[in-house]
Amino acid sequence: MSQITPEIVESHGLSLEEYERVLHALGREPNMVELGIFSVMWSEHCSYKSSRLHLKKLPTEAPWVICGPGENAGVIDIGDGQAAIFKMESHNHPSYIEPYQGAATGVGGILRDVFTMGARPVANANALRFGRPDHPKMQHLVKGVVAGIGGYGNCVGVPTVAGETNFHPAYDGNILVNAMTVGVADADKIFYSAATGLGNPIVYVGSKTGRDGIHGATMASADFGEDAEEKRPTVQVGDPFTEKLLIEACLELMATDAIVAIQDMGAAGLTSSSVEMATNGKAGIRLDMNKVPCREEGMTPYEMMLSESQERMLMVLKPGKEAMAEAIFRKWELDFAVIGEVTDTGHMVLEWNGEVVCDIPLGPLAADAPLYDRPYLSKEEYKAWAQIKPLGEVPDSADVGADLLKLMATPNLASKRWIYEQYDSQVGADTLQTGGDAGVVRVHGTKKALAITTDCTPRYVYADPYEGGKQAIAEAYRNLCAVGARPLAVTNCLNFANPQRREIMAQLVHALEGMGDACRALDFPIVSGNVSLYNESKATGGGSAILPTPAIGGVGIIEDYATMMTMGFKNAGDAIYLVAPDFWAKPDPTRSHLGKSRWLLDVMGRDEGRAPPVDLQAELGAGSIVRRLIAAGLVNAVHDISDGGLAVALAEMALSGGIGATALHNEAYTAAQWWFGEDQGRYVVTVAETNVDAFNAILAEGPETEAASLIGFQRLGTVGGDAVLDVALADLREAHQSFFREWMEG
Amino acid sequence: MAGFRAAVVTFPGSNCDRDMAVALEKVSGTAPIRVWHGDADLPDRLDFIALPGGFSYGDYLRSGAMAANSPVMRSVKAAAERGVPVLGVCNGFQVLTEAGLLPGALMRNAGQNFICRTVALGVENTQSLFTSGYENGATVHIPVAHHDGNYFADDATLDRLEGEGRVAFRYLEAVNGSQRQIAGILNEAGNVLGMMPHPERAIEQDHGGTDGRALFESAVRALAGATA
């Protein structure tokens, strides 16, 4: 009699075709433990079966890349024998079901990915997308997610220094919580996951295994049904205190010469960590399930293998190092158990009560894993499906100041102070900047600093997945340049809806093409990332897909942080310049400048037009010029122009510096185009009066590169006074602060 | 000052211990001794003891309650009674109140949320060994980062603290609901200071301000004066 019925297969999230593959890989019918292991390893979350073909198109190499995608996190060289290790990961579904724990464990998981490789985490960042603020669940979700991120990151003592938060109705039933961690390690002390050395002990450390999170990876790989609430038991519970102890214990052990390989137990817990370690080491693995530290009585091997209990790691030690390692973990009051050994069988064998309860050949588990070339719409078909048309007639702004005030008070452009004050942004005493274009932290004990930013403009990606993918990379690049950093590499978190729909697959494929082209042009490779699909929900009655949201985490380096730049206006009398591609400065009736802009959406109520195109050579040129001016000490404030256009950029610089400015309208444009257009590749810079001659001399020297020759300068105005575009700073500040205050505390 | 013999205690879950050690070394010129909470004995001849910020034992019970009972705290109490300067910052302040070295308690912030921002403080007592480097009535700007910083004591205790000049720092803005906006207090003898703001995060220009520096300088100078 068959133990495995079609219903059991379906409840494990496997299709019948995939189950046939299981039978092929195993050469027989699986038992429940084996089926459970196949189901999580072949889930979208762990196998990337719908995205893998297209992820291969991303550039992942540069001379400074030490380790690209495939390990727990990406590793780049930051000079002086040091490396930065970083990754971003999603925790979307759990955060919708249980926002505090979902977000908290998202932070915990990404921290582990980074310290697993030998790095001390030095900064956290995040990218959050919520639905309409007036949605009945949204205030609860925002409060829970923010408290969860803070509750975890604050306790482990890693400063949260960067982030972005958007609101859009498309996220009403499926919010996005993407967390990023950056760590620093010695470049010759990086730890990898490949289990090697026949007979070497396999060691379990950290918290005990409980029944929480069973099938989390499978849940994260399916649409939300009406029963989202019932899935609460699949959300894990975080313990940041244990994580803090685990960080210290692991780093203490890593300073010795005891570890062969190490892997955190993240999604799919003990299953994915043990399978990946053995597979990466081209070895086999034998585990004694009776030795796994358990929190609850009577747990079965099935439950132990599928549990997603947090704050656990798996290590392979060198022989004879067990006692020394155990002493370290005992000192930190953490569990330590030798639970198995590395074998040469190429099989994963689990024993329990003296019986073999699982015997899976690892080669076929990987080789037979499903890989889908899912059909997708062409760019033209997608445009037709999404009904994207050029922007028609748009009336001009009747009152620029009133429109600016209105924009600054919208949820998307409002000050996020209510959020970021709940994060400890200073712990470590190395934070140099938060709240500007990028977060900046010193590399402890050096003159170097790392700049970190998270970016994506989902409404652009929806309107034009290819240009939107480019724009996400370009904006991250711009934000790093704006603080004076040299952009080095990128991690991403690819949040999309159901890839079995051709229009969604088109969003994924075309966005990846755009990101790939941008990364290549900007020499800004992708070194780590995560894919989160099936982000759509029937829970709110709509069957609604999220906007395509390929969130980007960019990292750059400032060699001497004394040169770091900030965005606030500094002194009355400083000259304000626009740095922008020359072609933009020549009025061109074929370009709308306002398509998909915040002004069009929030002031005119029109969600229309094409996303702004991104000229990658111009981005490269503008970035190099800005970095050159910063390095030469000729500018004293820099800010990129993004959501809300030039007017919002000036307003943000004024609020940050506490001083106003006057600026002129270029009459070749309508007021709306000039002040609120969201054309790409632009920065605002300010020059002190004493530097104007030197600044002009540099400009007179001409461009250093071909890309830089695409860029021009225009004098915009002068810093000073207590108003911007004739709006008093006090009114601007009040508008900026009002949204969250009234929503959360009103 | 060479030979300034300070100790920084690390509890499980402390996360500002390194920052405190860096600040003490920057100001005094001597790296402090790092002490593990499980050590029953402190190093001898200490000039200064710091209990750093963080979330000792996760603060899953009351903040600081578990740490107040760890082995090292018996020695810290004994040292405080002998007159050794003891500074508790943030979680360290919570530990000091839980250990009975300072009166009152730190409750959940009035707004219920964690708060991280730089706040304005008034220096109320410039006679103590921690605050002699500040000018009388000075306003300083130092970051706070806490969830449980809402200082509470009964009126009699508060009146006594005020009357004896033991309020070292007072918030000049509404921060966390603290009684009488108290940010930091001294013990009766003046050698134990607990405060929620983080002076170790304000000792370099790159921190955005150096208003915390004078606190450490005061302590170093007080010792130099005592041994001169």
XYZ file of N, CA, C and O in Angstrom, chain A residues 180-245:
264
model
N 18.586 43.795 4.982
C 19.953 43.683 4.478
C 20.929 43.840 5.649
O 20.696 44.640 6.556
N 22.001 43.052 5.613
C 23.066 43.201 6.598
C 24.399 43.318 5.872
O 24.630 42.644 4.869
N 25.252 44.188 6.394
C 26.614 44.337 5.886
C 27.571 44.032 7.037
O 27.387 44.529 8.151
N 28.563 43.201 6.763
C 29.555 42.882 7.781
C 30.968 43.100 7.254
O 31.169 43.283 6.055
N 31.916 43.092 8.168
C 33.315 43.273 7.792
C 34.130 42.109 8.355
O 33.956 41.724 9.515
N 35.002 41.554 7.511
C 35.850 40.428 7.922
C 37.256 40.633 7.384
O 37.480 41.465 6.504
N 38.200 39.852 7.912
C 39.512 39.797 7.290
C 39.392 38.975 6.011
O 38.783 37.903 6.015
N 39.975 39.466 4.927
C 39.784 38.809 3.632
C 40.363 37.397 3.617
O 39.951 36.565 2.815
N 41.312 37.101 4.501
C 41.861 35.740 4.526
C 41.177 34.884 5.590
O 41.625 33.791 5.907
N 40.084 35.372 6.157
C 39.358 34.600 7.173
C 37.880 34.528 6.793
O 36.997 34.835 7.605
N 37.621 34.136 5.558
C 36.232 33.984 5.115
C 35.864 32.508 5.263
O 36.652 31.631 4.916
N 34.675 32.258 5.761
C 34.246 30.874 5.987
C 33.179 30.474 4.978
O 32.237 31.225 4.733
N 33.362 29.280 4.410
C 32.430 28.796 3.389
C 31.685 27.565 3.889
O 31.911 27.072 4.991
N 30.798 27.066 3.020
C 29.856 26.044 3.484
C 30.219 24.626 3.063
O 29.526 23.692 3.439
N 31.270 24.425 2.272
C 31.542 23.087 1.727
C 32.056 22.126 2.799
O 33.143 22.304 3.360
N 31.258 21.090 3.077
C 31.647 20.081 4.065
C 32.672 19.133 3.447
O 32.400 18.510 2.421
N 33.839 19.047 4.049
C 34.859 18.135 3.526
C 35.522 17.419 4.695
O 35.356 17.796 5.855
N 36.299 16.380 4.355
C 37.061 15.668 5.372
C 36.297 14.496 5.930
O 35.540 14.638 6.893
N 36.498 13.312 5.320
C 35.801 12.099 5.738
C 35.913 11.921 7.254
O 37.012 11.947 7.807
N 34.782 11.749 7.905
C 34.774 11.500 9.345
C 34.783 12.743 10.201
O 34.674 12.657 11.429
N 34.912 13.906 9.593
C 34.899 15.138 10.397
C 33.549 15.299 11.101
O 32.499 15.011 10.519
N 33.574 15.778 12.341
C 32.318 15.891 13.086
C 31.429 17.025 12.578
O 31.912 18.103 12.238
N 30.140 16.735 12.549
C 29.150 17.765 12.214
C 28.515 18.218 13.519
O 28.035 17.405 14.315
N 28.553 19.520 13.734
C 28.192 20.075 15.032
C 27.010 21.025 14.893
O 26.952 21.832 13.968
N 26.093 20.882 15.814
C 24.908 21.741 15.876
C 25.122 22.716 17.031
O 25.444 22.295 18.136
N 24.975 24.024 16.781
C 25.107 25.001 17.861
C 23.947 25.988 17.824
O 23.303 26.162 16.792
N 23.718 26.645 18.962
C 22.705 27.698 19.023
C 21.519 27.291 19.860
O 21.671 26.682 20.914
N 20.325 27.623 19.390
C 19.101 27.310 20.118
C 18.679 25.883 19.857
O 19.116 25.249 18.900
N 17.757 25.412 20.699
C 17.192 24.089 20.469
C 16.168 24.142 19.325
O 15.649 25.210 18.993
N 15.869 22.970 18.782
C 14.899 22.866 17.695
C 13.500 22.663 18.270
O 13.288 21.795 19.121
N 12.575 23.484 17.784
C 11.187 23.352 18.212
C 10.293 23.084 17.019
O 10.772 22.828 15.912
N 8.998 23.179 17.236
C 8.081 22.878 16.131
C 7.702 24.139 15.346
O 6.794 24.087 14.512
N 8.373 25.240 15.598
C 7.990 26.470 14.888
C 8.574 26.522 13.479
O 9.663 26.047 13.216
N 7.805 27.117 12.598
C 8.307 27.371 11.253
C 8.290 26.170 10.342
O 8.858 26.217 9.259
N 7.649 25.077 10.760
C 7.645 23.922 9.871
C 6.930 24.281 8.573
O 5.843 24.839 8.583
N 7.581 24.014 7.466
C 7.053 24.331 6.130
C 7.032 25.817 5.816
O 6.297 26.244 4.939
N 7.845 26.607 6.500
C 7.898 28.032 6.185
C 8.313 28.295 4.746
O 7.754 29.134 4.062
N 9.305 27.538 4.255
C 9.795 27.770 2.896
C 8.713 27.442 1.883
O 8.576 28.111 0.855
N 7.912 26.419 2.187
C 6.835 26.062 1.264
C 5.765 27.142 1.285
O 5.254 27.553 0.243
N 5.449 27.648 2.483
C 4.460 28.721 2.574
C 4.912 29.945 1.793
O 4.124 30.598 1.117
N 6.222 30.205 1.879
C 6.746 31.400 1.222
C 6.748 31.234 -0.288
O 7.095 32.144 -1.013
N 6.402 30.064 -0.770
C 6.443 29.798 -2.200
C 5.059 29.603 -2.773
O 4.888 28.985 -3.800
N 4.037 30.098 -2.103
C 2.678 29.951 -2.614
C 1.921 31.264 -2.449
O 2.261 32.090 -1.614
N 0.882 31.432 -3.279
C 0.006 32.597 -3.110
C -0.650 32.512 -1.747
O -0.854 31.441 -1.214
N -1.031 33.678 -1.237
C -1.855 33.689 -0.046
C -3.281 33.321 -0.434
O -3.829 33.877 -1.362
N -3.895 32.408 0.292
C -5.305 32.133 0.082
C -6.122 32.941 1.073
O -5.625 33.880 1.702
N -7.381 32.547 1.244
C -8.246 33.233 2.206
C -7.778 32.955 3.629
O -8.169 33.625 4.565
N -6.957 31.906 3.757
C -6.643 31.388 5.082
C -5.297 31.879 5.601
O -4.665 31.234 6.418
N -4.854 33.064 5.122
C -3.532 33.546 5.517
C -3.348 33.530 7.034
O -2.311 33.130 7.543
N -4.408 33.923 7.743
C -4.308 34.005 9.199
C -4.009 32.642 9.823
O -3.319 32.547 10.830
N -4.552 31.600 9.196
C -4.375 30.276 9.779
C -2.940 29.797 9.675
O -2.561 28.793 10.245
N -2.131 30.505 8.892
C -0.754 30.070 8.723
C 0.177 30.630 9.794
O 1.374 30.453 9.726
N -0.410 31.311 10.771
C 0.433 31.916 11.796
C 1.396 30.913 12.442
O 2.542 31.255 12.693
N 0.962 29.662 12.699
C 1.906 28.727 13.329
C 3.142 28.450 12.485
O 4.128 27.941 13.008
N 3.137 28.762 11.171
C 4.339 28.536 10.377
C 5.322 29.695 10.483
O 6.380 29.669 9.886
N 4.981 30.751 11.216
C 5.917 31.857 11.405
C 6.817 31.554 12.605
O 6.349 31.135 13.656
N 8.117 31.756 12.415
C 9.068 31.473 13.478
C 9.081 32.598 14.506
O 8.631 33.703 14.252
N 9.647 32.277 15.659
C 9.759 33.265 16.729
C 11.241 33.565 16.939
O 12.059 32.646 17.006
N 11.573 34.849 17.007
C 12.972 35.228 17.100
C 13.427 35.486 18.524
O 12.639 35.863 19.376
N 14.704 35.266 18.766
C 15.303 35.531 20.076
C 16.633 36.256 19.845
O 17.667 35.629 19.701
N 16.568 37.585 19.768
C 17.782 38.324 19.416
C 18.890 38.195 20.456
O 20.070 38.315 20.126
N 18.506 37.931 21.697
C 19.520 37.757 22.740
C 20.388 36.537 22.418
O 21.620 36.606 22.447
N 19.747 35.431 22.051
C 20.505 34.247 21.671
C 21.351 34.521 20.423
O 22.485 34.064 20.310
N 20.785 35.292 19.493
C 21.547 35.623 18.279
C 22.818 36.399 18.634
O 23.883 36.156 18.073
N 22.676 37.333 19.563
C 23.851 38.116 19.985
C 24.918 37.176 20.559
O 26.109 37.296 20.254
N 24.492 36.214 21.391
C 25.445 35.258 21.957
C 26.057 34.400 20.852
O 27.258 34.096 20.856
